[in-house]
Short mmCIF file of C-alpha atoms and ligand atoms in Angstrom, two decimals:
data_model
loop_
_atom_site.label_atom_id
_atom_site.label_comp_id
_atom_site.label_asym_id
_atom_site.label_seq_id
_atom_site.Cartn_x
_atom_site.Cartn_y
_atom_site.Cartn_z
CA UNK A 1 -38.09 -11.20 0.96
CA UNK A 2 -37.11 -8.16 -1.01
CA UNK A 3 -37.83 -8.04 -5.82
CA UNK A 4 -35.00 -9.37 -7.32
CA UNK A 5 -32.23 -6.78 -7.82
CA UNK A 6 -30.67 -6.73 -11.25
CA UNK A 7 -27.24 -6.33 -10.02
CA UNK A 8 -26.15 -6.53 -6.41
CA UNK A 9 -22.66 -5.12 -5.24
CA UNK A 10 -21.38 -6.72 -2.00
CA UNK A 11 -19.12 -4.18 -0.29
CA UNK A 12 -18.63 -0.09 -0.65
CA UNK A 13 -15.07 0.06 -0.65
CA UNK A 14 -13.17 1.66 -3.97
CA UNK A 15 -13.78 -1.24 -5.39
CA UNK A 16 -17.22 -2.00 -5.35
CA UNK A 17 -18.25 1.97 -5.89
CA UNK A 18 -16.14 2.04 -9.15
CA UNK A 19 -18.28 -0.82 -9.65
CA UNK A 20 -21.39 0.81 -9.35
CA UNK A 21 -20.19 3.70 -10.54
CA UNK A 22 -19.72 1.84 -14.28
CA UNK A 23 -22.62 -0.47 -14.39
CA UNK A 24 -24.67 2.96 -13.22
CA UNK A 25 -23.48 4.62 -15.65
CA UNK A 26 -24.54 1.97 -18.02
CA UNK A 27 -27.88 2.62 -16.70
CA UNK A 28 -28.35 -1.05 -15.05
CA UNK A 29 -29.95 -0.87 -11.91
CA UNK A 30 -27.54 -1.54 -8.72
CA UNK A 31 -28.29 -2.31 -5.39
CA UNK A 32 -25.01 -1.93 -2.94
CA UNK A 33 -24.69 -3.46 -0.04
CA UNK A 34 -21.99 -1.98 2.87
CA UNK A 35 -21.68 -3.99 6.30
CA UNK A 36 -20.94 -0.51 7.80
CA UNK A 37 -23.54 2.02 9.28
CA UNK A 38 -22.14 4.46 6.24
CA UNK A 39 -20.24 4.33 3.58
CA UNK A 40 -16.30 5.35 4.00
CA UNK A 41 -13.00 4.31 3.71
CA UNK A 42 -10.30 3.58 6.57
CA UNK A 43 -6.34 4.42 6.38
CA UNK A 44 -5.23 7.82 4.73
CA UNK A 45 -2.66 7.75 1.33
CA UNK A 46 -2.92 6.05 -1.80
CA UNK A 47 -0.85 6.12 -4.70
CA UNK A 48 -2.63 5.68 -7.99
CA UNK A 49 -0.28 5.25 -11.42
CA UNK A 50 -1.51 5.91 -14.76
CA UNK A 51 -3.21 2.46 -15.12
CA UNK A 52 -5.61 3.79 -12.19
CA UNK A 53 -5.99 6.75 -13.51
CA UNK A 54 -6.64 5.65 -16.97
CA UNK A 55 -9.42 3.40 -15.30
CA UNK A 56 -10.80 6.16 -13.39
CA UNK A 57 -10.71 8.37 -16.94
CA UNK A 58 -13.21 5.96 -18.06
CA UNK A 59 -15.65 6.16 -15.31
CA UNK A 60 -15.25 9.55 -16.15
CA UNK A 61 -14.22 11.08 -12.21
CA UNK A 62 -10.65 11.92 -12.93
CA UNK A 63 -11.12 15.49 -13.36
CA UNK A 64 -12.44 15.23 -9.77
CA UNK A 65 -10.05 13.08 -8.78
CA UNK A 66 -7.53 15.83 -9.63
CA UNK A 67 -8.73 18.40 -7.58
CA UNK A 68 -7.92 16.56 -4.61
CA UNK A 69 -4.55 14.86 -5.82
CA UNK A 70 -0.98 15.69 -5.51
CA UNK A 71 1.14 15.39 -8.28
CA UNK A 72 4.85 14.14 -6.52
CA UNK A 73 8.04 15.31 -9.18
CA UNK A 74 10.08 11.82 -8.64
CA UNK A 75 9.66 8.77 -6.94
CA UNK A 76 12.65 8.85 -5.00
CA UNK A 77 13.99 4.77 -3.92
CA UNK A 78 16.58 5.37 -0.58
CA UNK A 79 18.91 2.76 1.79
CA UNK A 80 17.16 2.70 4.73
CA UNK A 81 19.81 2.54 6.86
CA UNK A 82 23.07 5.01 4.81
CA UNK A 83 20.32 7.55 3.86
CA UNK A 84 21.66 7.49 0.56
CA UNK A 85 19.46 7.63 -2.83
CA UNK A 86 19.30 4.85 -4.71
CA UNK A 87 17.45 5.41 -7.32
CA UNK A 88 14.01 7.38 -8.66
CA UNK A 89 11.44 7.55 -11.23
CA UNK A 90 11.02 11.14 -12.91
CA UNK A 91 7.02 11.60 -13.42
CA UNK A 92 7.88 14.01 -16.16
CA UNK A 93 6.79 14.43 -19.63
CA UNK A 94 8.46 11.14 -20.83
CA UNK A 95 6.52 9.45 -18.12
CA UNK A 96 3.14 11.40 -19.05
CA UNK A 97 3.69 10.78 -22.95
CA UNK A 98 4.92 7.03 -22.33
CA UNK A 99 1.51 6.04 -20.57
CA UNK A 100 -1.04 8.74 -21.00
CA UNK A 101 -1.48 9.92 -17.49
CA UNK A 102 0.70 11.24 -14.20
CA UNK A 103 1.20 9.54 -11.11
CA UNK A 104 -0.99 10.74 -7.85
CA UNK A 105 -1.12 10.48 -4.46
CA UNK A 106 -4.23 11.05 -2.40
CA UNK A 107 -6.17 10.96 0.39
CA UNK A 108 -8.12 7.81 0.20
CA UNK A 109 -11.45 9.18 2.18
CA UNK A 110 -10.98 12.13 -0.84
CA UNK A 111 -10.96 9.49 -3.58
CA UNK A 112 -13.51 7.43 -1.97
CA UNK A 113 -16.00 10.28 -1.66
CA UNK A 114 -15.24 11.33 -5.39
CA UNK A 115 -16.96 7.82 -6.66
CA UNK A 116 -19.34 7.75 -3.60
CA UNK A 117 -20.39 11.32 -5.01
CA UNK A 118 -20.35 9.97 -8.68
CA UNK A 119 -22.70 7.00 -7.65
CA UNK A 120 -25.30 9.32 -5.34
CA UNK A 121 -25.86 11.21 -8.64
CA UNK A 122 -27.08 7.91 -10.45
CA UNK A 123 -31.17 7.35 -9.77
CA UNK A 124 -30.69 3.96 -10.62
CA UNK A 125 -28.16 2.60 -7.70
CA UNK A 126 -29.52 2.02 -4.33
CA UNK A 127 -27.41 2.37 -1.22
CA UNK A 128 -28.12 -0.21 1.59
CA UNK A 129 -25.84 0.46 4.76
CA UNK A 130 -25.59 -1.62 7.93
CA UNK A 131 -26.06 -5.14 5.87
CA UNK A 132 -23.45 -7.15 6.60
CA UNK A 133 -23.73 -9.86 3.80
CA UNK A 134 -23.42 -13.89 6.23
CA UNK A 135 -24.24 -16.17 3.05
CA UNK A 136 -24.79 -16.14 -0.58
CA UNK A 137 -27.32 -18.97 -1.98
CA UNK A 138 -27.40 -19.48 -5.68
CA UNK A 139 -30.67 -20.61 -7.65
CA UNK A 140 -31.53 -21.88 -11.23
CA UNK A 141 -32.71 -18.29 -12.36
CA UNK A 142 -31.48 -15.92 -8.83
CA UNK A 143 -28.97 -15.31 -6.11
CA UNK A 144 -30.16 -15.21 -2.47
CA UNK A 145 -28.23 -12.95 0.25
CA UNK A 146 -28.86 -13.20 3.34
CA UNK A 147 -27.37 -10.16 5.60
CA UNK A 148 -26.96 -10.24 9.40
CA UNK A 149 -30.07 -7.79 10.08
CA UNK A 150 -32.13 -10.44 8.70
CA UNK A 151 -32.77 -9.15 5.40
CA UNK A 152 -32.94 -11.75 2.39
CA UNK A 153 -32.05 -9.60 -0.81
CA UNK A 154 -32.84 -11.70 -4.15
CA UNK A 155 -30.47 -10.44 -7.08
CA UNK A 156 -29.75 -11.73 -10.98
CA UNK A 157 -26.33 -11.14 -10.50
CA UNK A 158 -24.33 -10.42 -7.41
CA UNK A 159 -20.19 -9.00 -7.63
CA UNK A 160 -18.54 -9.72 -4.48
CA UNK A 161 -16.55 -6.39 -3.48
CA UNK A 162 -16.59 -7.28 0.11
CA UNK A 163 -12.64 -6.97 0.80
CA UNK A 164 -9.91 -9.49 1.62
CA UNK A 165 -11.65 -11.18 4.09
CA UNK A 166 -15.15 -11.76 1.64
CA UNK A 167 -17.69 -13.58 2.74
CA UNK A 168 -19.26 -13.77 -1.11
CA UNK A 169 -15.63 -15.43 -1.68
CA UNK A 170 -16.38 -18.69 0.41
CA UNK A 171 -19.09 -19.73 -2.39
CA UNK A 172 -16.41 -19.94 -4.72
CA UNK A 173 -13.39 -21.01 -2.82
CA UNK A 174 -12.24 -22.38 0.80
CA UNK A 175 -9.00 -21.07 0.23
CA UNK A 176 -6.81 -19.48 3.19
CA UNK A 177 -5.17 -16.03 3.65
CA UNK A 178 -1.68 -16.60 3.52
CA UNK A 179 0.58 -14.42 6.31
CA UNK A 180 3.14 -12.69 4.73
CA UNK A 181 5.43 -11.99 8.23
CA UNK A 182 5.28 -8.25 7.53
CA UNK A 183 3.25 -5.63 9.64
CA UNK A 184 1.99 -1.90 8.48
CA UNK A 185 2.14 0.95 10.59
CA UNK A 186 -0.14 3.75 8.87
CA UNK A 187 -0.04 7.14 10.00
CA UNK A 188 0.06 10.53 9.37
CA UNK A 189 1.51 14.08 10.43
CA UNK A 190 0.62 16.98 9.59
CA UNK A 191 3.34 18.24 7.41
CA UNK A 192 4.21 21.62 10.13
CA UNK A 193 4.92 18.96 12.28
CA UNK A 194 7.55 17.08 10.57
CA UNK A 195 10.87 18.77 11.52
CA UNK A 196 12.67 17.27 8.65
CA UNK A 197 14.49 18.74 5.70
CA UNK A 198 12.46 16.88 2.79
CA UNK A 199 10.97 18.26 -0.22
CA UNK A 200 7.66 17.45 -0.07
CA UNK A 201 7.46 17.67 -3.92
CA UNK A 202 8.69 13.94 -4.08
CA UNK A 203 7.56 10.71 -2.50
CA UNK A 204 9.75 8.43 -0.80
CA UNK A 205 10.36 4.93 0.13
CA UNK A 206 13.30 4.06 2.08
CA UNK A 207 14.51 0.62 1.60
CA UNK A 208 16.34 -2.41 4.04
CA UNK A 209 16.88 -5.68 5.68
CA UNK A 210 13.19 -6.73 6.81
CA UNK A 211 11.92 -3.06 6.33
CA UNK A 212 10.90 -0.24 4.58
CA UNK A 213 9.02 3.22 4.54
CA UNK A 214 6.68 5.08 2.37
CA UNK A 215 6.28 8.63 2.80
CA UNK A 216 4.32 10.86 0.63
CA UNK A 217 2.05 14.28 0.85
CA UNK A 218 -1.56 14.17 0.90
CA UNK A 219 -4.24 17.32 0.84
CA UNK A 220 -2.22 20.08 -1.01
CA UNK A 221 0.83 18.82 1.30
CA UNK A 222 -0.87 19.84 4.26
CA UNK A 223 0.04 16.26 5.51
CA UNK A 224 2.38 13.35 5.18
CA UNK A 225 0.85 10.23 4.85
CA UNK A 226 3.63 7.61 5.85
CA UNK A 227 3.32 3.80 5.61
CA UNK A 228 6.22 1.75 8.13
CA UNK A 229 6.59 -2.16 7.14
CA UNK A 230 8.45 -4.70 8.94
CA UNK A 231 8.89 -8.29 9.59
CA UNK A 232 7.79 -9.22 12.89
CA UNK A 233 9.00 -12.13 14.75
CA UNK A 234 6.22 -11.97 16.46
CA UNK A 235 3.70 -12.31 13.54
CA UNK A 236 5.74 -14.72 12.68
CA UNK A 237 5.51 -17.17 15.93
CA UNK A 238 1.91 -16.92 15.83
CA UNK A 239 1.49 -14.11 18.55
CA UNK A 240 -1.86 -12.10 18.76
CA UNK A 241 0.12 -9.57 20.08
CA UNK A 242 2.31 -9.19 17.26
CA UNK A 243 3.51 -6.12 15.60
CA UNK A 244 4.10 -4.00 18.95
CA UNK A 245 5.45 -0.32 18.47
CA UNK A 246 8.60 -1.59 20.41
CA UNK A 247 9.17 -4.04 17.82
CA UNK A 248 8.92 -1.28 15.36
CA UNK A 249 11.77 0.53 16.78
CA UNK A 250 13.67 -2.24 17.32
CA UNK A 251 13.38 -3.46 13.83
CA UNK A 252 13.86 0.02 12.57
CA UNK A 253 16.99 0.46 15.62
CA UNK A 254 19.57 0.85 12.76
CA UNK A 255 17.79 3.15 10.45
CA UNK A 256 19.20 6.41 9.28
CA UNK A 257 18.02 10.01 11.63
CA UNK A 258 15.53 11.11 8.77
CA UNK A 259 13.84 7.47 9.23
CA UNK A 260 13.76 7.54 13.38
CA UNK A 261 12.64 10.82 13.66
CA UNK A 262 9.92 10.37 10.82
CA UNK A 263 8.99 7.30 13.39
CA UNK A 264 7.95 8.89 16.48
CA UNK A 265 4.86 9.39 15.57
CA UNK A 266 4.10 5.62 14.30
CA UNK A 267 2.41 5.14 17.68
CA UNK A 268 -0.66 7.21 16.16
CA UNK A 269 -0.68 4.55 13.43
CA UNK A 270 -3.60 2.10 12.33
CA UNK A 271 -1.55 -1.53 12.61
CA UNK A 272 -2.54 -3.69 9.97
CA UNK A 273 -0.87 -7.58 9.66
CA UNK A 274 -0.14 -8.74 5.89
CA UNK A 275 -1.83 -10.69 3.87
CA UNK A 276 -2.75 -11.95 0.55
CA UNK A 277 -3.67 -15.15 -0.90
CA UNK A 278 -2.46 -17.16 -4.09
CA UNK A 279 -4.33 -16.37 -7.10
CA UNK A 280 -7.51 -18.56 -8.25
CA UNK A 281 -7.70 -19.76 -11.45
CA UNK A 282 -12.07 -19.52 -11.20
CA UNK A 283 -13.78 -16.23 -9.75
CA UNK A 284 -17.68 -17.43 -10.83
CA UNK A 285 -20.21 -19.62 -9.65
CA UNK A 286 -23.04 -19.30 -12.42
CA UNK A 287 -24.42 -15.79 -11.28
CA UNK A 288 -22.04 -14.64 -8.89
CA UNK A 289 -18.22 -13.14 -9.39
CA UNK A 290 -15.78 -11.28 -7.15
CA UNK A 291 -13.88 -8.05 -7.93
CA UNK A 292 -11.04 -5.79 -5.49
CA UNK A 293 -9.84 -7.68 -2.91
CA UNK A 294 -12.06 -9.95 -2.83
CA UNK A 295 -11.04 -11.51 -6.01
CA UNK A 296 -7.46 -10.76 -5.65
CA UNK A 297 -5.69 -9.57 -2.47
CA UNK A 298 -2.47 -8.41 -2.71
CA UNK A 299 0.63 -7.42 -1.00
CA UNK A 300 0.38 -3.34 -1.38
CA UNK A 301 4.06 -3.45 -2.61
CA UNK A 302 2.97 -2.37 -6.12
CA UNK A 303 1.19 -0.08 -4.78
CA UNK A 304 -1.49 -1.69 -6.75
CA UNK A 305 -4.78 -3.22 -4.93
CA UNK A 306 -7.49 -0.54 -5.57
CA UNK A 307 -5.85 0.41 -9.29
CA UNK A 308 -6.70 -3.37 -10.14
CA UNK A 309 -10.26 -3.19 -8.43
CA UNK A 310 -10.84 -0.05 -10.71
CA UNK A 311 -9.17 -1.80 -13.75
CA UNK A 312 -11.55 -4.77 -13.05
CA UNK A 313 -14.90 -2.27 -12.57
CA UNK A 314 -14.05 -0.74 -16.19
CA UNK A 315 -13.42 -4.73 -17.68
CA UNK A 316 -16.78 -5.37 -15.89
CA UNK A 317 -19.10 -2.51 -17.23
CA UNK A 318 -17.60 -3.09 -20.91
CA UNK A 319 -18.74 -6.42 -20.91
CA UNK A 320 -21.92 -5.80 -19.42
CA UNK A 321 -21.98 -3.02 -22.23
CA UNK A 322 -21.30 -5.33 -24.72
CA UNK A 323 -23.24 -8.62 -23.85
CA UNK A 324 -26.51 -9.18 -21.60
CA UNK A 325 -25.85 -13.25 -20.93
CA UNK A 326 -24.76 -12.92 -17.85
CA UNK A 327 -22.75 -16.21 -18.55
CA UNK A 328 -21.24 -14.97 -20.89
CA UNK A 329 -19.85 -11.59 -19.16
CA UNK A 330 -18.89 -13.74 -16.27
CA UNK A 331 -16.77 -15.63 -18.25
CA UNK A 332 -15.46 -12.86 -20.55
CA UNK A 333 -14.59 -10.75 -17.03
CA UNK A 334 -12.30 -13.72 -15.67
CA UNK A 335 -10.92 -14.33 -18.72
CA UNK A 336 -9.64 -11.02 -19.02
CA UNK A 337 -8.95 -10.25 -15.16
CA UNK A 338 -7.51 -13.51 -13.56
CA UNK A 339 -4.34 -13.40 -15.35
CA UNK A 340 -3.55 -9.51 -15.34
CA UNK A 341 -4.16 -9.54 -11.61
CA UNK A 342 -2.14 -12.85 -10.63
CA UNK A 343 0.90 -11.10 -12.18
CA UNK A 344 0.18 -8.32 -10.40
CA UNK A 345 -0.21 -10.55 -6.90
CA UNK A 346 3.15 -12.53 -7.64
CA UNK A 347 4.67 -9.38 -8.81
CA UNK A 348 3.65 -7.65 -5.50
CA UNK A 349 5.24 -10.45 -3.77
CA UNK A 350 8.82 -10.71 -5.62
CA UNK A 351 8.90 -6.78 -5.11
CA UNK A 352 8.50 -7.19 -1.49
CA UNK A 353 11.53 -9.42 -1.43
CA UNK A 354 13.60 -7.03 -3.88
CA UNK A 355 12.74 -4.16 -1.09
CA UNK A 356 13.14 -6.55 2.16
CA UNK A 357 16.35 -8.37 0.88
CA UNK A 358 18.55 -9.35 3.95
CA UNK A 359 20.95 -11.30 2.06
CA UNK A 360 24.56 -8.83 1.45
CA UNK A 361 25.17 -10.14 -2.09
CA UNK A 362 21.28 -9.87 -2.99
CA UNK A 363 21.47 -6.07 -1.67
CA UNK A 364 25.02 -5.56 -3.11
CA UNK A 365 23.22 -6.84 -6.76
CA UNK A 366 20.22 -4.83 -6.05
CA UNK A 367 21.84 -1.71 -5.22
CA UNK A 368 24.16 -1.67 -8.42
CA UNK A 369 21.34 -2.13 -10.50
CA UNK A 370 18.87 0.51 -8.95
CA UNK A 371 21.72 3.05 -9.05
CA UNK A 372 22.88 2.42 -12.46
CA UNK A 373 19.32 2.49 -13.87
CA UNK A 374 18.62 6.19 -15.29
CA UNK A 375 15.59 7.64 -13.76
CA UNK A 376 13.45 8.11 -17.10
CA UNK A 377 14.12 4.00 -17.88
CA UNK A 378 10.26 2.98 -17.19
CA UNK A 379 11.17 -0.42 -18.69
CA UNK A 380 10.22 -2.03 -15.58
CA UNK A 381 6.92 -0.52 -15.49
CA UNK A 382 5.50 -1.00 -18.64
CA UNK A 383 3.68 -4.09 -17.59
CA UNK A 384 1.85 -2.71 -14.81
CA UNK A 385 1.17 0.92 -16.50
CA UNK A 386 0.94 0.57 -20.05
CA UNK A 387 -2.41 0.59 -22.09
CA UNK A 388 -1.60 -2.49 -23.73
CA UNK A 389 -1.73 -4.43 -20.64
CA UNK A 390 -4.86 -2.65 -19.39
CA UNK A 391 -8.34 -2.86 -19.85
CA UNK A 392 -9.86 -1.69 -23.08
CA UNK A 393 -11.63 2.20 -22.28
CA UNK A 394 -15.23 1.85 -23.05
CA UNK A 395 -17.39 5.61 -23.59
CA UNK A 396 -19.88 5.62 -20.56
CA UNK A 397 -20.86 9.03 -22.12
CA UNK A 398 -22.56 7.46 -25.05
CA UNK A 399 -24.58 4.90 -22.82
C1 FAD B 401 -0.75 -0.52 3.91
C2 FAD B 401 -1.51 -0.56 2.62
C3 FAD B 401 -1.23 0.39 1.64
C4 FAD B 401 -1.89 0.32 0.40
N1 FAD B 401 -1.58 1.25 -0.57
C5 FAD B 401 -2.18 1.19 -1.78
C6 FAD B 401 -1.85 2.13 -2.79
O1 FAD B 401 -1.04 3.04 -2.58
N2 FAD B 401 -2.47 2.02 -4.01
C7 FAD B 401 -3.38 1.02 -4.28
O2 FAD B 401 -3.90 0.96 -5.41
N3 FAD B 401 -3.71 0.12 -3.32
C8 FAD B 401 -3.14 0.18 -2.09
N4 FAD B 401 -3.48 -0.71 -1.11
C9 FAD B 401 -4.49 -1.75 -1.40
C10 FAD B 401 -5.90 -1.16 -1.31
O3 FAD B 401 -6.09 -0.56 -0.05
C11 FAD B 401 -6.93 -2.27 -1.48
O4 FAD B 401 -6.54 -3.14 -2.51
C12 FAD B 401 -8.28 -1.67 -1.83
O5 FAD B 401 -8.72 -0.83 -0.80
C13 FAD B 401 -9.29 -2.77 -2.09
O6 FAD B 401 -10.55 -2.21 -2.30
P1 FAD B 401 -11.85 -3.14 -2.24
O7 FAD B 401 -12.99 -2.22 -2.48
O8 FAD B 401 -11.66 -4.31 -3.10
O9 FAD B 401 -11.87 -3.71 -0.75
P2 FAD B 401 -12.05 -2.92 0.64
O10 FAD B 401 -11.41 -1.58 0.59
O11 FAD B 401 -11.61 -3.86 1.70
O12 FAD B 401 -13.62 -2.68 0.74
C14 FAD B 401 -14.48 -3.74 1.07
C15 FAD B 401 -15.79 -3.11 1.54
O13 FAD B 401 -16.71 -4.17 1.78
C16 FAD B 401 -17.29 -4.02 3.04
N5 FAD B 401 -17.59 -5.38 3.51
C17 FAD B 401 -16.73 -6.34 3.93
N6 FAD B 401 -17.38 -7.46 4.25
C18 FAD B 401 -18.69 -7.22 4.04
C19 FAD B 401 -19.86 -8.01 4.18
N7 FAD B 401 -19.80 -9.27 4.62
N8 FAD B 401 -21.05 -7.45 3.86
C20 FAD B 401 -21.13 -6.17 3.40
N9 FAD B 401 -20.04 -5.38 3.25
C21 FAD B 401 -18.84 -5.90 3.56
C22 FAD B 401 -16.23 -3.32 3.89
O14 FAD B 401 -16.80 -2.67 5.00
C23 FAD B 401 -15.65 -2.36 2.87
O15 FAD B 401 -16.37 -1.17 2.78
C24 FAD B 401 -2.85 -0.69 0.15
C25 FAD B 401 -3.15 -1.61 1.14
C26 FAD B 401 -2.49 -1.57 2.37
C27 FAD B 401 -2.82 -2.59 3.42
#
């Protein structure tokens, strides 16, 4: 039986190293535990918008963070199948001045060793590899983990970071993952490769009946991260062999050229089945609370899942800044989280089936109103970008 930990973080994903990255910064002493024999990150793009970002500001890794970013001109929204634009976001200066920061895309493994590197510097956070957490035990005045390798760890307070399929979760809730129908395909190319006419200055996502695709630059455009979604049939009938790259190209059969030939080199891809779950209206059990995915697993529509598990690491280390019950920050953490992150999970959802729309008059009404929107109208965005709806900055600095 290991001393009780002051704070344990389950999990070493971007979630749970923003995480320690706060709290370390706060100078409380963190012990993080990763089921993996060292600490990384699977898959290859991410977008992060200014809410991100402004999260990230706070933890005070952005300038980092830049170094390895690239900054995309527009946003461009196109018909999967006509080719033809719909509509785009400018990330100009209105965009900049209207919310405070840009919008990036990045390598994740880049990201993820920019907070990995921002935690190693810390004394006070320990880095425990290879324990997988199995069960989480909760006491009058402790926490008890118990990890696969056999190690009990004994912790104050313990923040579940341990993805969508959390283990720390099951204390809290039995709920189930719901299946959304919809399979990823992520790979990338290096951009040489891609004998396309695009302008790599731009990221894309080409919209239709059951599908889309995200395609964006990653490491000073030396490659094109690209994310293919579609609904499977086969995911849908239950089949363990769902997702196939032959149902790929059959879903994606009437696409436009740019879209095939951007496809032949899905078969490289990672194949991931959708999921989330509904929101819960209770992330704490006395001493324990969840954060990321664990907490709140989303449909990556919004493009959204690791800016909210860095939105909810700031929230965290402000109220641990603020107040040392750890009742008390529990409950001031939900509070705050639970409802800005079920909008986000709904909103991720109703997005999905704004891109995906099969219906003719549902595409006919979405079309008209994405082309007839200007492309420096962030209206729509405010919610999900603006510092009003964020968390309040704290100054780790000053800690
Ligand atoms: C196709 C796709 C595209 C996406 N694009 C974006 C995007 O552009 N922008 C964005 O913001 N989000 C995006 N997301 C969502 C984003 O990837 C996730 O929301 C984010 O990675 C969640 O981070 P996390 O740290 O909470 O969980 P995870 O990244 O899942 O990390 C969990 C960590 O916990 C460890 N772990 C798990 N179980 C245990 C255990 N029992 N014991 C110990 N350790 C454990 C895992 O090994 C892992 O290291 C996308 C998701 C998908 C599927």
């Amino acid at each position: 039986m290991e001393e009780v930990k002051e704070v344990v973080i389950v999990g070493g994903g971007i979630g749970g190293l923003a995480a320690a990255c706060g709290l370390g910064k706060l100078g409380k002493k963190v012990t993080l535990l990763e089921q993996a024999e060292e600490f990384g990150e699977v898959g290859a793009g991410l977008q992060v918008g200014p809410n991100g970002l402004r999260a990230l500001d706070t933890l005070g890794v952005l300038d980092e963070v830049y170094k390895h970013a690239v900054f995309p001109r527009r946003h461009v929204f196109k018909d999967a199948i006509t080719g033809k634009e719909l509509s785009a976001l400018v990330f100009g200066e209105t965009f900049r001045e209207r919310y405070g920061y840009p919008y990036i895309v990045i390598h994740r493994t880049d990201l993820h060793t920019v907070l990995l590197e921002a935690c190693r510097s810390l004394d006070n956070i320990t880095f425990k590899s290879n324990h997988r957490l199995l069960e989480v035990t909760e006491h009058d005045d402790h926490v008890e983990l118990l990890c696969a390798n056999g190690a009990v760890i004994r912790a104050e307070m313990v923040v579940g970071a341990d993805g969508i399929n959390s283990n720390t979760r099951k204390l809290i809730s039995n709920d189930k993952l719901v299946p959304s129908e919809y399979v990823a395909y992520r790979f990338t190319v290096s951009a040489s490769e891609m004998k396309l006419d695009i302008d790599w200055d731009e990221k894309f996502t080409w919209i239709g009946p059951g599908i889309h695709l995200v395609q964006y630059p990653v490491r000073h455009k030396s490659v094109i991260n690209q994310v293919a979604v579609f609904k499977s049939q086969s995911f849908k009938d239950g089949s363990d062999n769902c997702g196939t790259v032959e149902e790929l190209h059959q879903m994606f059969g009437n696409s436009c050229p740019t879209i095939r030939e951007s496809l032949k080199f899905a078969e490289q891809g990672m194949v991931t089945k959708l999921f989330d779950r509904d929101p819960l209206d209770n992330w704490t059990s006395k001493r324990v609370t969840l954060l990321g995915d664990a907490a709140h697993p989303m449909l990556q529509y919004l493009a959204q899942g690791a800016c909210q598990a860095i939105e909810d690491a700031v929230c965290l280390t402000r109220v641990m800044s603020e107040n040392s019950d750890i009742d008390k920050v529990l409950s001031l953490y939900q509070e705050e989280r639970i409802p800005r992150t079920a909008q986000v999970q709904r909103g991720a959802r109703q997005w999905g089936e704004i891109k995906h729309a099969e219906d003719p008059t549902t595409i006919l009404l979405r079309n008209t109103i994405m082309e007839n929107r200007d492309a420096e109208d962030f209206k729509y965005l405010d919610w999900l970008y603006s510092k009003r709806t964020a968390p309040a900055a704290i100054s780790l600095a000053q800690q």
